[in-house]
Tab-separated table of C-alpha atoms in Angstrom:
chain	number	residue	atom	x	y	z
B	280	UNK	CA	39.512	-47.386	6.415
B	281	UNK	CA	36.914	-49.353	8.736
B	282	UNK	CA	36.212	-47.142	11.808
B	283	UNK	CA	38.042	-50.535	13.627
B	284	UNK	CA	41.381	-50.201	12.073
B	285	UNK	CA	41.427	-46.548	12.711
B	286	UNK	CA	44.979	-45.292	14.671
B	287	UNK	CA	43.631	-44.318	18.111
B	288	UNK	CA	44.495	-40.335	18.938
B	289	UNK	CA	46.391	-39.381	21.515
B	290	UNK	CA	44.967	-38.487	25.136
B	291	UNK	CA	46.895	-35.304	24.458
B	292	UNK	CA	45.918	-34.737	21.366
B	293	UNK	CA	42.008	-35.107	22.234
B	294	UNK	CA	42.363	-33.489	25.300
B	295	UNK	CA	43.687	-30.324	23.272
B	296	UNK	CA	40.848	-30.326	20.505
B	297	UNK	CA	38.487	-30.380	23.435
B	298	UNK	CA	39.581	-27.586	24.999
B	299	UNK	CA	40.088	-25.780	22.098
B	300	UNK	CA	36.082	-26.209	20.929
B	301	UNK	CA	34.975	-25.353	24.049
B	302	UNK	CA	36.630	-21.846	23.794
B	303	UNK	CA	35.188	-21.314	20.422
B	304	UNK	CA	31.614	-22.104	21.498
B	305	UNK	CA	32.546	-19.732	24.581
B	306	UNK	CA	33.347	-16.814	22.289
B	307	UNK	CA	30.216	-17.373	19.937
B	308	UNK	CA	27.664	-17.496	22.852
B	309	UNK	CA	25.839	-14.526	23.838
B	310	UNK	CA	22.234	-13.479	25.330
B	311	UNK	CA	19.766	-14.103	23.345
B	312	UNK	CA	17.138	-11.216	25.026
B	313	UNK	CA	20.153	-8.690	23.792
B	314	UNK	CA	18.996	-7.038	21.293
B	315	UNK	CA	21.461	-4.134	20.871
B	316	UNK	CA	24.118	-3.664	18.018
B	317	UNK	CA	26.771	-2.686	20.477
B	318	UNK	CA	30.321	-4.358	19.525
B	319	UNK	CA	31.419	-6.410	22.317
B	320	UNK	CA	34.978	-5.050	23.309
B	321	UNK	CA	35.098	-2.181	20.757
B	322	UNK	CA	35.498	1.128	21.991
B	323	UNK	CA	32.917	3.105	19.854
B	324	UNK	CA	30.117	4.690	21.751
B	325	UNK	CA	26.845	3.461	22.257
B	326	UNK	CA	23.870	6.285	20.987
B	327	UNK	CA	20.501	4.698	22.403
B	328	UNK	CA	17.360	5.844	20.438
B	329	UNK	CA	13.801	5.231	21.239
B	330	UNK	CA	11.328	4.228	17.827
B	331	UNK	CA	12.278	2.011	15.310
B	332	UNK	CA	12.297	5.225	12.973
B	333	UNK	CA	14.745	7.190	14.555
B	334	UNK	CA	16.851	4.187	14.599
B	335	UNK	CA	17.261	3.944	10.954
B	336	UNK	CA	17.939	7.506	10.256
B	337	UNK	CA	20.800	7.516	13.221
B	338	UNK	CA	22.253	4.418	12.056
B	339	UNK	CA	22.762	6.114	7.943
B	340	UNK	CA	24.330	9.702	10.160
B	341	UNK	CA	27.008	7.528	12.475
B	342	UNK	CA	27.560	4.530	9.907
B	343	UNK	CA	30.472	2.797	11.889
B	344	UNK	CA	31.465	5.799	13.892
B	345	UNK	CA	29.020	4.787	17.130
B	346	UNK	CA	27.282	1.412	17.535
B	347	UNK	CA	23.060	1.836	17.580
B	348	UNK	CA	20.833	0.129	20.119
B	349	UNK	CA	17.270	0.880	18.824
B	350	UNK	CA	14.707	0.624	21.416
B	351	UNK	CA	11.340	-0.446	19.711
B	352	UNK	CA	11.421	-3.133	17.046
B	353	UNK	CA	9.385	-2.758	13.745
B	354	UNK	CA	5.679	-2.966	14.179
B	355	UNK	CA	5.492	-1.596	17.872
B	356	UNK	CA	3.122	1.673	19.152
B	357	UNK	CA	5.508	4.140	20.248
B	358	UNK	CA	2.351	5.224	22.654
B	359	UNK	CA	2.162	2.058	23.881
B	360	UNK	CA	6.049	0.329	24.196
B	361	UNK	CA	7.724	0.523	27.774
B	362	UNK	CA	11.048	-0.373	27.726
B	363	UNK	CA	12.288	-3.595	29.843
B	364	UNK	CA	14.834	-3.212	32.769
B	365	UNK	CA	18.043	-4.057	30.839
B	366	UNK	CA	17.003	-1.555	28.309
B	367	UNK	CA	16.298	1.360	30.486
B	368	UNK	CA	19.497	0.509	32.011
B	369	UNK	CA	21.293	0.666	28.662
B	370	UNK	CA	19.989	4.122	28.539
B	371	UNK	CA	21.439	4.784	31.857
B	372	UNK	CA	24.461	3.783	30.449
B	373	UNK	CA	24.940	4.829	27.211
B	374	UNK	CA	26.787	8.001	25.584
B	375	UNK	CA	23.557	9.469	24.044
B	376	UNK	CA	19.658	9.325	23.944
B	377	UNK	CA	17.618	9.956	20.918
B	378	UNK	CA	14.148	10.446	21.239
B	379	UNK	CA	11.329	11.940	19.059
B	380	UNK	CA	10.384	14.022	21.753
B	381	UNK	CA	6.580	16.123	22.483
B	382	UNK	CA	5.323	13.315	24.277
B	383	UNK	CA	5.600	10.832	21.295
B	384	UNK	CA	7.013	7.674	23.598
B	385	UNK	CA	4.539	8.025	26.007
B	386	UNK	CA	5.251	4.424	27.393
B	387	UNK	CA	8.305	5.598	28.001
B	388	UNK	CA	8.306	8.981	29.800
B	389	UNK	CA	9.113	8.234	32.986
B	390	UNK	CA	12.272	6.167	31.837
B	391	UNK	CA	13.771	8.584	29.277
B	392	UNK	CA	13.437	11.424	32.582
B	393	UNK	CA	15.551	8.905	34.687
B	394	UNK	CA	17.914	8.450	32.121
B	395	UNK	CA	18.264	12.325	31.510
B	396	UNK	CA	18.085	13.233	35.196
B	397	UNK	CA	21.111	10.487	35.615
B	398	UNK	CA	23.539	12.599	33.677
B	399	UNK	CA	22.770	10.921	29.719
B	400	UNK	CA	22.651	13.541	27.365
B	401	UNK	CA	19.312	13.480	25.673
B	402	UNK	CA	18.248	14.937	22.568
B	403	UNK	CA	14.514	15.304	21.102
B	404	UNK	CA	14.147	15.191	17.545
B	405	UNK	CA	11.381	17.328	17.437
B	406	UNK	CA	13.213	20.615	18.675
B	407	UNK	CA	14.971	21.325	15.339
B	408	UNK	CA	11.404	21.264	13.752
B	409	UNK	CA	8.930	23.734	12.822
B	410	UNK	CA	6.377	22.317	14.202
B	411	UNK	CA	2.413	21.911	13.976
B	412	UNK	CA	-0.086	22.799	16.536
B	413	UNK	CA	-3.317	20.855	17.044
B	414	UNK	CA	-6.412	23.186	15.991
B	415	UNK	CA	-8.383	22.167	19.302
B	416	UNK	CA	-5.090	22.182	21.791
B	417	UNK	CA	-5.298	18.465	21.503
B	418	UNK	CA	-4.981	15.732	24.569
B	419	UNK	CA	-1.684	14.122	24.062
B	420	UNK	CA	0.664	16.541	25.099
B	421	UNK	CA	0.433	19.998	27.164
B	422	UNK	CA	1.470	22.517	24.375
B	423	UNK	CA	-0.890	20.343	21.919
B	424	UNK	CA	2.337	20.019	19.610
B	425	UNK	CA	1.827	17.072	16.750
B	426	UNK	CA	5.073	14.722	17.249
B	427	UNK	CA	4.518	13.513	13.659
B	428	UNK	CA	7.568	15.683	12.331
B	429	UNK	CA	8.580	12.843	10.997
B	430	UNK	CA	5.750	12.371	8.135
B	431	UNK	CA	7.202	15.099	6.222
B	432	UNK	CA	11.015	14.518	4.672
B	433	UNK	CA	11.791	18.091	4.850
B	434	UNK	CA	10.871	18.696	8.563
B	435	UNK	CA	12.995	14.667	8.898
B	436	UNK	CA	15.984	16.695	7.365
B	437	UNK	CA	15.895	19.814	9.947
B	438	UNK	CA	15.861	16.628	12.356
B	439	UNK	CA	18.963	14.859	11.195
B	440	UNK	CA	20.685	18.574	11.472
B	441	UNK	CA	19.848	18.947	14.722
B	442	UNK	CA	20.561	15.409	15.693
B	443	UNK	CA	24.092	15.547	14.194
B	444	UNK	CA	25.088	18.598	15.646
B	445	UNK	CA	24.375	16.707	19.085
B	446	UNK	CA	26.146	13.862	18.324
B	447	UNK	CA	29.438	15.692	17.035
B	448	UNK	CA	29.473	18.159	20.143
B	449	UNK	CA	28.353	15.297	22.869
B	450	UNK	CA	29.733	11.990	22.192
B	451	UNK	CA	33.243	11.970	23.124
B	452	UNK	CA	35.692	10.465	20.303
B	453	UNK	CA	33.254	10.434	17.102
B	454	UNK	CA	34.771	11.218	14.115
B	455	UNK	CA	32.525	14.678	13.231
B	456	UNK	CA	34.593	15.117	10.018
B	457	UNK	CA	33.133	11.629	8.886
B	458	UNK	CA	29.654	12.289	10.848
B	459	UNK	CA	29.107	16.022	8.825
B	460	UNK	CA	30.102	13.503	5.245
B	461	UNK	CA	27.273	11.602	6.357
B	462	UNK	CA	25.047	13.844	7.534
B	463	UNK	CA	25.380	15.557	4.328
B	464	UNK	CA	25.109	12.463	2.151
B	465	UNK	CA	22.086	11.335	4.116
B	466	UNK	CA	20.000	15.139	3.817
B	467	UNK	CA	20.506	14.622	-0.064
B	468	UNK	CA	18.902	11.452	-0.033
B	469	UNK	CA	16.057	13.176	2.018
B	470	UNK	CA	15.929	16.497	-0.449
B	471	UNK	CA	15.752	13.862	-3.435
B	472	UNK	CA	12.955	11.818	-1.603
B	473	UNK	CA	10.606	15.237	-1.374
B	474	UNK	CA	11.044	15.775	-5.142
B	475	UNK	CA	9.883	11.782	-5.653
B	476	UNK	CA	7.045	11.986	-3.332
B	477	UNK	CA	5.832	15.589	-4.772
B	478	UNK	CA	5.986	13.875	-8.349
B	479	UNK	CA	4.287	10.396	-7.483
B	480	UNK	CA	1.255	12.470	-5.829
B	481	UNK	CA	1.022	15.103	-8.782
B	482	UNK	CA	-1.549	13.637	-10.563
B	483	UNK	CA	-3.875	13.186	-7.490
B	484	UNK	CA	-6.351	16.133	-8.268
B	485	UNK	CA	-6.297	18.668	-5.447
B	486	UNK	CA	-10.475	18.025	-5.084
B	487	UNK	CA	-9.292	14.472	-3.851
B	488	UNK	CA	-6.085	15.492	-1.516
B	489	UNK	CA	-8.134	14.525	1.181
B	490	UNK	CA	-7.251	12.140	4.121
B	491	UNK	CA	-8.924	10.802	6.936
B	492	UNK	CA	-6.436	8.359	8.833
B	493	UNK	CA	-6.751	6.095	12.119
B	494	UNK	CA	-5.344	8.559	13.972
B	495	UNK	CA	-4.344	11.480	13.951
B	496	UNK	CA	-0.742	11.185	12.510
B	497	UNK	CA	-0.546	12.686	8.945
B	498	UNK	CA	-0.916	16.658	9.510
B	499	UNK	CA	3.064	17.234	8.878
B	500	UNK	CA	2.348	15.481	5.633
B	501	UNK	CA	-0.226	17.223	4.769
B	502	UNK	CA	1.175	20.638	5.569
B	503	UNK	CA	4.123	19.951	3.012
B	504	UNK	CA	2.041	18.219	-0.353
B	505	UNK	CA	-0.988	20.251	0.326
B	506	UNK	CA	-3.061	17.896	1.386
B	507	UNK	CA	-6.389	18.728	3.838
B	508	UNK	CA	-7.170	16.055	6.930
B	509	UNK	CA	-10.474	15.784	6.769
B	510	UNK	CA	-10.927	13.260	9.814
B	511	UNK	CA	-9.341	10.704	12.264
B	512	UNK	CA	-11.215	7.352	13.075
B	513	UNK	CA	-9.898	7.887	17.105
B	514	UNK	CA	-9.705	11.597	17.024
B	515	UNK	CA	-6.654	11.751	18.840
B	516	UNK	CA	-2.928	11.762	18.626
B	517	UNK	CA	-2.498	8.574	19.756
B	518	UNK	CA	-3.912	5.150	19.497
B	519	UNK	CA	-4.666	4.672	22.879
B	520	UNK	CA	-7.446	6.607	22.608
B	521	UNK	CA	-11.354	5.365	22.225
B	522	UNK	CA	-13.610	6.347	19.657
B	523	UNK	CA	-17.556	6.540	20.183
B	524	UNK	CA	-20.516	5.482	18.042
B	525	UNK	CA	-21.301	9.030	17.382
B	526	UNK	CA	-18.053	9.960	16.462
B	527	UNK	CA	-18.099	7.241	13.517
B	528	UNK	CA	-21.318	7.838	12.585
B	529	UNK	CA	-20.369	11.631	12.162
B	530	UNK	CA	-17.208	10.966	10.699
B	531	UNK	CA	-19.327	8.567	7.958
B	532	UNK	CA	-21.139	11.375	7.148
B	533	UNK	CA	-18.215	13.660	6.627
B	534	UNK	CA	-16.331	11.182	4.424
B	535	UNK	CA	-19.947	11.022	2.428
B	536	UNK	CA	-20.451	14.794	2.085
B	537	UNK	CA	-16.651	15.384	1.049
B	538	UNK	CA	-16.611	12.173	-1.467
B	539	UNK	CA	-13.812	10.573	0.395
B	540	UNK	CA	-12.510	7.571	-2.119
B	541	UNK	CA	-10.258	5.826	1.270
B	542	UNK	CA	-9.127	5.750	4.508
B	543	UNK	CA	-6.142	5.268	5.701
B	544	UNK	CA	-4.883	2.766	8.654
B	545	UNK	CA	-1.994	2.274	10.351
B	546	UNK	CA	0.162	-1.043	9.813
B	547	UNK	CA	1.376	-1.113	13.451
B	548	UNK	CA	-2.671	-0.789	15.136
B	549	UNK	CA	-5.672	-2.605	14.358
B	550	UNK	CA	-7.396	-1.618	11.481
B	551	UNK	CA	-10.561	-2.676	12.994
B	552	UNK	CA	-12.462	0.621	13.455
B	553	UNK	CA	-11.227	1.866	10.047
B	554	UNK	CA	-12.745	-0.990	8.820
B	555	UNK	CA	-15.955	-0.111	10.313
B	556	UNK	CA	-15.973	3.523	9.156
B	557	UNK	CA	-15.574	2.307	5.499
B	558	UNK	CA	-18.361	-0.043	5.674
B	559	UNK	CA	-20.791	3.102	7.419
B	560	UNK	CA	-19.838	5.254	4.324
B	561	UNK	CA	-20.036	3.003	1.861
B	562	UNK	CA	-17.664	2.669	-1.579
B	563	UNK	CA	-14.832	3.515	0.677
B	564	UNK	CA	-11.684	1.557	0.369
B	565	UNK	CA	-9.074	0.726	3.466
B	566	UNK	CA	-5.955	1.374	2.513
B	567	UNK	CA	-2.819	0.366	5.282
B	568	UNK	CA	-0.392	3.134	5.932
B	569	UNK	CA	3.662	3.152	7.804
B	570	UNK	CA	2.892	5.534	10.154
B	571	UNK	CA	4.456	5.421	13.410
B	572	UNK	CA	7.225	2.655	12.853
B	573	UNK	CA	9.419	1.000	10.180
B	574	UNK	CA	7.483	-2.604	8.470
B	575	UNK	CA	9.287	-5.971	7.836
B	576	UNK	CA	11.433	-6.733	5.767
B	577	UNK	CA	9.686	-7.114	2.001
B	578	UNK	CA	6.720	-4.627	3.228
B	579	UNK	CA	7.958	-1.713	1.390
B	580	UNK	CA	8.698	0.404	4.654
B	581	UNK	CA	11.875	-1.590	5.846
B	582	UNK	CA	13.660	1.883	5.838
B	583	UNK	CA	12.610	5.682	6.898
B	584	UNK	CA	12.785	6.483	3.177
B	585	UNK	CA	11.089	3.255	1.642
B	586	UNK	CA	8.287	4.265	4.006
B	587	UNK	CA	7.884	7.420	3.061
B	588	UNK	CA	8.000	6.781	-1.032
B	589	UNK	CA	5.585	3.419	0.083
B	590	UNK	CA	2.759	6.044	1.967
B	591	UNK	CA	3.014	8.606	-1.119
B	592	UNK	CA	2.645	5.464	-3.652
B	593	UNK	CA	-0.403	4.134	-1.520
B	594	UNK	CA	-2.129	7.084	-1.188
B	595	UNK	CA	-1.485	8.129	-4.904
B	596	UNK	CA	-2.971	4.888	-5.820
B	597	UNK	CA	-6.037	5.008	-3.761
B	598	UNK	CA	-6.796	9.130	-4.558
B	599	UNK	CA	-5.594	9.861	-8.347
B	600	UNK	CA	-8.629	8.902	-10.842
């Protein structure tokens, strides 16, 4: 049929589909700048959490029980993110806060006090983990505590303990019968991803368990699979930090004297200065490391536990003869 001898529709008709399309595209719109997982309407509560990280881990305890809003998207410096105003007012708002805790989200300090001195119950990560103290008292928090728990699966399983029991005696309404089945289903996975990472580094000889990373991030690791951290590019805890001529130049020397085979850099900083250690010592390879957030999707850390087998692979690779 020509478009000519096509039967005219009725005003009604028309004015009906109209209306009806324009209610659709109403109920499909949203803000774009939102990025929060939060079901419109639904009454599940909302558990804020700061690093990418985190994030992942909380999402596999709650499932569907709570809706997620991770702060920091994948490839950010936790020392360097500060949250924007409608996310420090969705921690103001929401039923729990997450955080790694000992200084870690130091962009973020002043806005996770707010949000804890407004009434949101807040939970660090960090306090259900033995943790590490820096050898020299270190500059990035008071008590010189390392806020790397979360480099070493076993101290990332106290974590998730500590961060369920929160959850199940905080948030009003979550289903901790469903939250403990998850919890425990989720530790497993953790327990199983030790045993994988102890086997993949077993044949890296314990004259070559030596690291020397961009910063000062790996000591939990290194704790657990009896490793020894030899040196940081910028000696410090976080990234922020500046490293001198003479520090390089010493560190060179170290990495020479100890017959260090690589060093390690972080995926979410410039590798720039690692770069330039390598080329002092000589024979020394640059080899990227997940170690402070989650990667994109088809790097190999798109989850906390693909990270974690992705490090131990790298570093096996770059250490074992």
């Amino acid at each position: 049929m020509s478009r000519k001898s096509r039967p005219p529709v009725p005003l009604l008709t028309a004015v009906l589909v109209l209306t009806a399309a324009l209610a659709l595209g109403a109920c499909g719109s949203g803000d774009d700048g939102d990025q929060s997982s939060a079901g419109a309407g639904d009454d599940r509560p909302t558990v804020v959490v700061t690093t990418d990280i985190l994030g992942d881990v909380v999402t596999n305890l709650v499932g569907d029980l709570a809706d997620v809003e991770t702060l920091m998207p994948a490839g950010t410096s936790p020392h360097e993110f500060q949250a924007s105003a409608r996310q420090a007012a969705d921690m103001r708002s929401a039923d729990a806060l997450v955080v790694g805790g000992a200084g870690f989200e130091a962009g973020m300090t002043d806005t996770i006090e707010a949000a804890t001195a407004d009434g949101v119950p807040t939970h660090a990560a960090i306090d259900d983990v033995a943790t590490l103290q820096l050898a020299d008292g270190g500059d990035h928090d008071e008590q010189g505590v390392d806020p790397h728990f979360f480099t070493d699966p076993t101290r990332m399983a106290a974590a998730v303990r500590g961060i369920s029991a929160f959850l199940a005696t905080t948030v009003g309404g979550i289903d901790t019968a469903a939250l403990a089945a998850q919890t425990d289903a989720y530790v497993a996975r953790l327990d199983q991803l030790d045993r994988d990472v102890a086997a993949i580094l077993a044949p890296v000889p314990t004259a070559q368990r030596k690291l020397v990373t961009n910063h000062e991030v790996f000591g939990y690791f290194a704790d657990r699979y009896d490793f020894e951290v030899v040196g940081a590019v910028i000696p410090s805890l976080t990234t922020q930090a500046e490293a001198s001529a003479a520090d390089l130049a010493a560190l060179a020397a170290t990495v020479r004297d100890e017959g260090v085979h690589a060093v390690f850099a972080d995926t979410s900083s410039s590798d720039r200065l690692a770069r330039a250690l390598a080329s002092e010592a000589g024979d020394v390879h640059v080899v990227e490391l997940f170690s402070e957030s989650l990667g994109a999707p088809g790097s190999g850390g798109e989850t906390y536990i693909d990270l974690v087998h992705t490090n131990a692979t790298r570093m096996a690779d770059a250490l074992a003869p």
